[in-house]
Short mmCIF file of C-alpha atoms in Angstrom, two decimals:
data_model
loop_
_atom_site.label_atom_id
_atom_site.label_comp_id
_atom_site.label_asym_id
_atom_site.label_seq_id
_atom_site.Cartn_x
_atom_site.Cartn_y
_atom_site.Cartn_z
CA MET G 26 -70.57 -61.87 -4.03
CA LYS G 27 -68.24 -62.23 -7.14
CA LYS G 28 -69.05 -58.99 -8.17
CA SER G 29 -68.37 -57.39 -4.63
CA PHE G 30 -64.98 -59.38 -4.58
CA PHE G 31 -63.83 -58.21 -8.23
CA LEU G 32 -64.84 -54.61 -7.31
CA THR G 33 -62.53 -55.00 -4.10
CA LEU G 34 -59.59 -56.25 -6.19
CA LEU G 35 -60.25 -53.39 -8.75
CA ILE G 36 -59.84 -51.04 -5.81
CA PHE G 37 -56.72 -52.73 -4.62
CA LEU G 38 -55.04 -52.59 -7.90
CA SER G 39 -55.58 -49.15 -8.61
CA LEU G 40 -54.20 -48.15 -5.31
CA ILE G 41 -50.94 -50.36 -5.98
CA ILE G 42 -50.65 -48.64 -9.70
CA ALA G 43 -50.94 -45.01 -7.86
CA ALA G 44 -48.40 -45.79 -5.40
CA CYS G 45 -45.96 -47.15 -7.89
CA GLY G 46 -46.56 -43.83 -10.03
CA ASN G 47 -45.78 -41.66 -7.11
CA THR G 48 -42.77 -43.60 -6.27
CA LYS G 49 -41.39 -43.13 -9.83
CA GLU G 50 -42.25 -39.53 -9.87
CA ASN G 51 -40.35 -39.04 -6.60
CA SER G 52 -37.54 -41.06 -7.97
CA SER G 53 -37.48 -38.82 -11.10
CA GLY G 54 -37.82 -35.80 -8.75
CA ASN G 55 -34.67 -36.81 -6.47
CA ASN G 56 -32.79 -37.43 -9.62
CA GLY G 57 -33.74 -34.07 -11.01
CA ASN G 58 -32.52 -32.40 -7.67
CA THR G 59 -29.36 -34.42 -7.85
CA ASP G 60 -28.58 -33.30 -11.59
CA ASN G 61 -29.51 -29.73 -10.34
CA ALA G 62 -26.88 -29.85 -7.66
CA ASN G 63 -24.38 -31.28 -9.93
CA ASN G 64 -25.00 -28.71 -12.56
CA ALA G 65 -24.66 -25.98 -10.16
CA ASN G 66 -21.17 -27.56 -8.85
CA GLU G 67 -20.03 -27.75 -12.27
CA ALA G 68 -21.02 -24.12 -13.05
CA SER G 69 -19.39 -22.82 -9.96
CA GLU G 70 -16.24 -24.60 -10.99
CA SER G 71 -16.32 -23.28 -14.60
CA GLU G 72 -16.87 -19.74 -13.52
CA ALA G 73 -13.83 -17.63 -13.34
CA PHE G 74 -12.36 -16.89 -9.86
CA THR G 75 -12.13 -13.11 -9.72
CA ILE G 76 -9.88 -11.10 -7.84
CA GLY G 77 -9.87 -7.14 -7.26
CA VAL G 78 -6.60 -5.30 -6.72
CA ILE G 79 -6.43 -1.85 -5.20
CA PRO G 80 -4.40 0.73 -7.17
CA ALA G 81 -1.34 0.86 -5.03
CA GLN G 82 0.27 2.03 -8.14
CA THR G 83 -1.52 3.88 -11.26
CA GLU G 84 -3.36 1.33 -13.05
CA GLY G 85 -1.36 1.15 -16.42
CA SER G 86 1.87 0.60 -14.57
CA MET G 87 0.45 -2.54 -12.96
CA GLU G 88 -1.28 -3.79 -16.06
CA GLY G 89 1.50 -6.30 -17.40
CA ALA G 90 2.31 -7.56 -14.02
CA MET G 91 -1.54 -8.26 -13.35
CA GLU G 92 -1.73 -10.33 -16.57
CA LYS G 93 1.16 -12.15 -15.46
CA LEU G 94 -0.34 -12.79 -11.97
CA GLN G 95 -3.58 -13.86 -13.71
CA THR G 96 -1.66 -16.47 -15.88
CA ILE G 97 0.34 -17.93 -13.01
CA LEU G 98 -3.04 -18.40 -10.66
CA THR G 99 -4.94 -19.96 -13.54
CA ASP G 100 -2.25 -22.29 -14.30
CA GLU G 101 -1.78 -23.10 -10.65
CA MET G 102 -5.60 -23.42 -9.64
CA GLY G 103 -6.67 -25.34 -12.58
CA ARG G 104 -9.49 -22.97 -13.41
CA GLU G 105 -9.72 -19.69 -15.06
CA VAL G 106 -8.63 -16.62 -12.83
CA LYS G 107 -9.41 -12.86 -13.67
CA VAL G 108 -7.52 -9.93 -12.05
CA GLU G 109 -8.88 -6.52 -12.24
CA VAL G 110 -7.19 -3.12 -10.95
CA TYR G 111 -9.84 -0.99 -9.61
CA PRO G 112 -9.86 2.76 -9.82
CA ASP G 113 -9.93 3.49 -6.14
CA TYR G 114 -9.48 1.54 -3.00
CA ASN G 115 -13.10 1.96 -2.13
CA GLY G 116 -14.45 0.10 -5.12
CA VAL G 117 -12.64 -2.95 -4.09
CA VAL G 118 -14.13 -2.91 -0.58
CA GLU G 119 -17.61 -2.63 -2.06
CA ALA G 120 -17.05 -5.29 -4.75
CA MET G 121 -16.25 -7.79 -1.95
CA ASN G 122 -19.12 -6.52 0.00
CA TYR G 123 -21.65 -7.13 -2.90
CA ASP G 124 -20.29 -10.34 -4.02
CA LYS G 125 -18.35 -9.04 -7.29
CA ILE G 126 -15.26 -10.67 -6.69
CA ASP G 127 -13.78 -13.69 -4.95
CA MET G 128 -10.62 -12.36 -3.42
CA ALA G 129 -9.02 -8.95 -3.23
CA TYR G 130 -5.63 -7.24 -2.76
CA PHE G 131 -6.38 -4.69 0.03
CA GLY G 132 -4.39 -2.11 1.96
CA PRO G 133 -4.27 -2.82 5.84
CA LEU G 134 -7.20 -0.27 6.47
CA SER G 135 -9.24 -1.18 3.51
CA TYR G 136 -8.99 -4.72 4.64
CA VAL G 137 -10.27 -3.94 8.03
CA ILE G 138 -13.17 -2.10 6.59
CA ALA G 139 -14.02 -5.08 4.24
CA ASN G 140 -13.65 -7.38 7.32
CA GLU G 141 -16.30 -5.55 9.16
CA LYS G 142 -18.61 -4.99 6.23
CA SER G 143 -18.53 -8.55 4.66
CA GLY G 144 -16.42 -10.82 6.65
CA ALA G 145 -13.46 -10.86 4.04
CA LYS G 146 -10.54 -13.21 5.52
CA ALA G 147 -6.94 -12.14 4.96
CA ILE G 148 -4.82 -15.42 3.97
CA ILE G 149 -1.87 -13.90 2.28
CA THR G 150 0.61 -11.13 2.48
CA GLN G 151 3.83 -10.07 1.30
CA LEU G 152 7.33 -9.86 2.35
CA ILE G 153 10.06 -7.22 1.96
CA ASP G 154 13.39 -8.50 2.34
CA GLY G 155 12.04 -11.44 4.60
CA GLU G 156 9.73 -9.28 6.71
CA PRO G 157 6.10 -8.58 6.44
CA PHE G 158 6.33 -5.05 7.57
CA TYR G 159 6.64 -1.67 5.76
CA HIS G 160 6.30 2.06 7.17
CA SER G 161 4.50 5.15 6.15
CA TYR G 162 6.90 7.82 5.15
CA ILE G 163 6.43 11.63 4.42
CA ILE G 164 8.72 12.79 1.63
CA THR G 165 9.71 16.18 0.24
CA HIS G 166 11.94 17.43 -2.63
CA LYS G 167 15.74 17.83 -1.69
CA ASP G 168 15.67 21.31 -2.65
CA ASN G 169 13.06 22.25 0.20
CA PRO G 170 14.65 23.35 3.29
CA TRP G 171 12.75 20.95 5.58
CA ASN G 172 15.01 17.89 7.06
CA SER G 173 12.33 16.74 9.68
CA LEU G 174 8.60 16.69 10.14
CA GLU G 175 9.34 19.58 12.70
CA ASP G 176 11.04 21.64 10.18
CA LEU G 177 7.95 21.14 7.67
CA LEU G 178 5.32 21.93 10.50
CA GLU G 179 7.03 25.22 11.26
CA ASP G 180 6.08 26.47 7.81
CA SER G 181 2.96 24.57 7.51
CA SER G 182 0.92 27.47 6.08
CA GLU G 183 3.26 27.54 3.15
CA VAL G 184 3.21 23.72 2.45
CA LYS G 185 1.11 22.08 -0.45
CA PHE G 186 0.69 18.51 1.29
CA ALA G 187 -0.72 15.52 -0.49
CA PHE G 188 -2.11 12.03 0.82
CA GLY G 189 -2.74 9.08 -1.45
CA ASP G 190 -5.95 7.43 -1.67
CA PRO G 191 -8.26 8.34 1.27
CA ASN G 192 -8.48 4.72 2.29
CA SER G 193 -4.87 4.06 2.12
CA THR G 194 -3.19 3.07 5.44
CA SER G 195 0.24 4.40 4.73
CA GLY G 196 -0.82 7.40 2.51
CA SER G 197 -3.52 8.53 4.63
CA LEU G 198 -4.61 6.93 7.86
CA ILE G 199 -1.13 6.80 9.79
CA PRO G 200 0.14 10.16 8.58
CA SER G 201 -3.29 11.83 9.21
CA ILE G 202 -3.28 10.53 12.69
CA GLU G 203 0.38 11.85 13.19
CA LEU G 204 -0.56 15.28 11.74
CA LYS G 205 -3.73 15.47 14.04
CA ASP G 206 -1.60 14.57 17.02
CA ARG G 207 0.74 17.58 16.19
CA GLU G 208 -2.41 19.77 15.69
CA VAL G 209 -1.71 20.73 12.13
CA TYR G 210 -4.73 18.72 10.49
CA ARG G 211 -7.90 18.01 11.65
CA SER G 212 -9.97 16.89 8.50
CA GLU G 213 -9.61 17.18 4.69
CA ASP G 214 -11.35 20.45 5.06
CA ASP G 215 -9.83 21.82 7.92
CA TYR G 216 -5.90 22.14 8.44
CA ASP G 217 -3.03 24.51 8.72
CA PHE G 218 -1.35 23.71 5.42
CA GLU G 219 -1.68 25.89 2.42
CA SER G 220 -3.43 23.14 0.82
CA VAL G 221 -4.07 19.38 0.96
CA ARG G 222 -5.11 16.83 -1.83
CA PHE G 223 -5.34 13.33 -2.40
CA THR G 224 -3.38 11.90 -5.43
CA GLY G 225 -5.01 8.43 -5.53
CA SER G 226 -1.87 6.36 -5.73
CA HIS G 227 1.62 6.29 -4.15
CA ASP G 228 3.46 6.59 -7.17
CA ALA G 229 1.46 9.62 -8.13
CA THR G 230 2.49 11.14 -4.48
CA ALA G 231 6.10 10.33 -5.31
CA LEU G 232 6.03 11.95 -8.88
CA GLY G 233 4.41 14.95 -7.48
CA VAL G 234 6.95 15.64 -4.89
CA LEU G 235 9.56 14.90 -7.74
CA ASN G 236 8.12 17.36 -10.17
CA LYS G 237 7.61 19.87 -7.23
CA ARG G 238 3.70 20.22 -7.84
CA ILE G 239 3.37 19.42 -4.23
CA ASP G 240 5.79 20.08 -1.38
CA ALA G 241 5.52 16.89 0.75
CA GLY G 242 3.30 13.79 0.65
CA ALA G 243 2.67 10.45 2.52
CA ILE G 244 3.58 7.29 0.76
CA ASP G 245 4.22 3.50 1.34
CA SER G 246 7.90 3.02 1.98
CA ALA G 247 7.95 -0.42 0.20
CA ILE G 248 6.33 0.99 -3.01
CA TYR G 249 8.69 4.25 -2.90
CA ASN G 250 11.68 2.00 -2.70
CA GLN G 251 10.45 0.01 -5.37
CA LEU G 252 10.03 3.17 -7.63
CA VAL G 253 13.48 4.28 -6.85
CA ASP G 254 15.11 0.99 -7.48
CA SER G 255 13.26 0.74 -10.83
CA GLY G 256 14.32 3.93 -11.93
CA LYS G 257 10.76 5.41 -12.16
CA VAL G 258 11.71 8.09 -9.54
CA ASP G 259 15.05 9.61 -8.89
CA GLY G 260 15.82 8.98 -5.15
CA GLU G 261 18.65 11.48 -5.21
CA GLN G 262 16.05 14.12 -5.64
CA ILE G 263 13.74 13.34 -2.64
CA LYS G 264 14.18 12.87 1.24
CA THR G 265 12.39 11.28 3.60
CA ILE G 266 11.64 13.55 6.67
CA TRP G 267 9.27 11.23 8.61
CA GLU G 268 8.79 7.63 9.16
CA SER G 269 6.15 5.54 10.77
CA GLU G 270 6.17 2.47 13.29
CA PRO G 271 6.20 -0.83 11.33
CA LEU G 272 2.83 -1.62 9.80
CA PHE G 273 1.91 -5.30 8.87
CA GLN G 274 1.96 -5.47 5.03
CA TYR G 275 -0.93 -5.68 2.62
CA PRO G 276 -3.28 -8.61 2.77
CA TRP G 277 -4.76 -10.64 0.08
CA ALA G 278 -8.32 -11.55 1.34
CA VAL G 279 -11.00 -14.03 0.28
CA HIS G 280 -14.61 -13.90 0.52
CA GLN G 281 -16.14 -15.32 3.58
CA ASP G 282 -17.85 -18.20 1.76
CA THR G 283 -14.51 -19.36 0.34
CA ASP G 284 -14.15 -23.07 0.97
CA GLU G 285 -10.74 -24.54 2.49
CA GLU G 286 -9.71 -26.29 -0.36
CA THR G 287 -9.79 -23.24 -2.73
CA ILE G 288 -7.77 -21.33 0.07
CA GLU G 289 -5.14 -23.75 0.35
CA ALA G 290 -4.83 -23.81 -3.29
CA LEU G 291 -4.41 -19.94 -3.43
CA ARG G 292 -1.88 -20.08 -0.47
CA SER G 293 0.21 -22.83 -2.39
CA ALA G 294 -0.14 -20.74 -5.71
CA PHE G 295 1.15 -17.57 -3.99
CA LEU G 296 3.93 -19.03 -2.03
CA GLY G 297 5.41 -20.35 -5.22
CA ILE G 298 5.33 -16.96 -7.12
CA GLU G 299 8.99 -15.95 -8.14
CA ASP G 300 8.26 -13.55 -11.09
CA GLN G 301 9.90 -10.55 -10.48
CA GLU G 302 7.56 -8.32 -12.36
CA VAL G 303 4.83 -9.58 -10.26
CA LEU G 304 6.58 -8.99 -7.24
CA ASP G 305 7.66 -5.51 -8.07
CA ALA G 306 4.07 -4.50 -8.52
CA PHE G 307 3.34 -4.90 -4.82
CA GLY G 308 6.89 -3.71 -3.82
CA ALA G 309 7.58 -7.17 -2.46
CA THR G 310 10.40 -9.89 -2.50
CA ALA G 311 8.01 -12.80 -1.70
CA PHE G 312 4.70 -13.73 -0.44
CA THR G 313 3.70 -15.36 3.12
CA GLU G 314 0.76 -16.39 5.13
CA ALA G 315 -1.39 -13.92 7.09
CA SER G 316 -4.43 -13.87 9.38
CA ASN G 317 -7.03 -11.43 10.58
CA GLU G 318 -5.10 -10.88 13.89
CA ASP G 319 -2.07 -9.42 11.91
CA TYR G 320 -4.16 -6.29 11.41
CA GLU G 321 -5.39 -5.57 15.03
CA SER G 322 -3.15 -2.27 15.29
CA ILE G 323 -4.73 -0.98 12.22
CA ARG G 324 -8.30 -2.09 13.33
CA GLN G 325 -7.63 -0.11 16.61
CA ALA G 326 -6.42 2.94 14.41
CA ALA G 327 -9.70 2.86 12.48
CA LEU G 328 -11.73 2.63 15.45
CA LYS G 329 -9.97 5.76 16.90
CA GLU G 330 -10.54 7.63 13.62
CA GLY G 331 -14.25 6.49 13.59
CA LEU G 332 -13.88 4.81 10.33
CA ILE G 333 -15.40 1.31 11.51
CA GLU G 334 -17.48 0.64 14.62
CA GLU G 335 -16.66 -1.13 17.82
#
């Protein structure tokens, strides 16, 4: 009887010890999970916040301003911010699509494409003299005989025409729609001009016209005016022969997974920027808030051209 009692007691004590051990292990495991989560959060906060920028102007001319912007945002955000100008517009779209950047400065068209591909969300845009709008211009050298787009198109077979980047709104999308409507341009391989080329940036287009390497080109009005005001381009030597309807300005868009606290910190930082070199790099006088709905007209134009799907 005693033997049976002690055997039962021994089994009972063994079960208690095992249960305590499991509890301790579970507690230790939970602490480990908590530590891992904390470490992940700390790692996220310590990683640089990365921003990709389209080359609205050639990369070298934007370098100093981007370094200043990087410093301003790092100070305001309380974490390291890295700003990089990409070689072309599509590179920024793909960087956002493949989670290589946290934020991007897009043209309206490249934003619409990025929004469709990756859910990028517009939060900031720029002002030009208090208004968030700009135009597409077609410009030519003052020595040329054309004073309107109609004049130019009468001599289309003699014209060397240039767009900017293929994914530029004012440098490609909007003027190409106008030229298609006038039945002189159908695609980059099918047109009535002597030649068509893509310069890759707005300042390259302006300089091409100024130096008579091209006869006419499409350009962002705000950047063109900034190039003239800064003396980089002699505005007396160039004339504007066509102007589009107003277009909503270039957006700064965040990755779809960006939290609201970070978005608010970014908005606050951009709205406070007054550095003239930074503003000039974007042809801006200030920054203001933006939303996805502001780009609906560009979305419709992109749908018309088959650049995005319904």
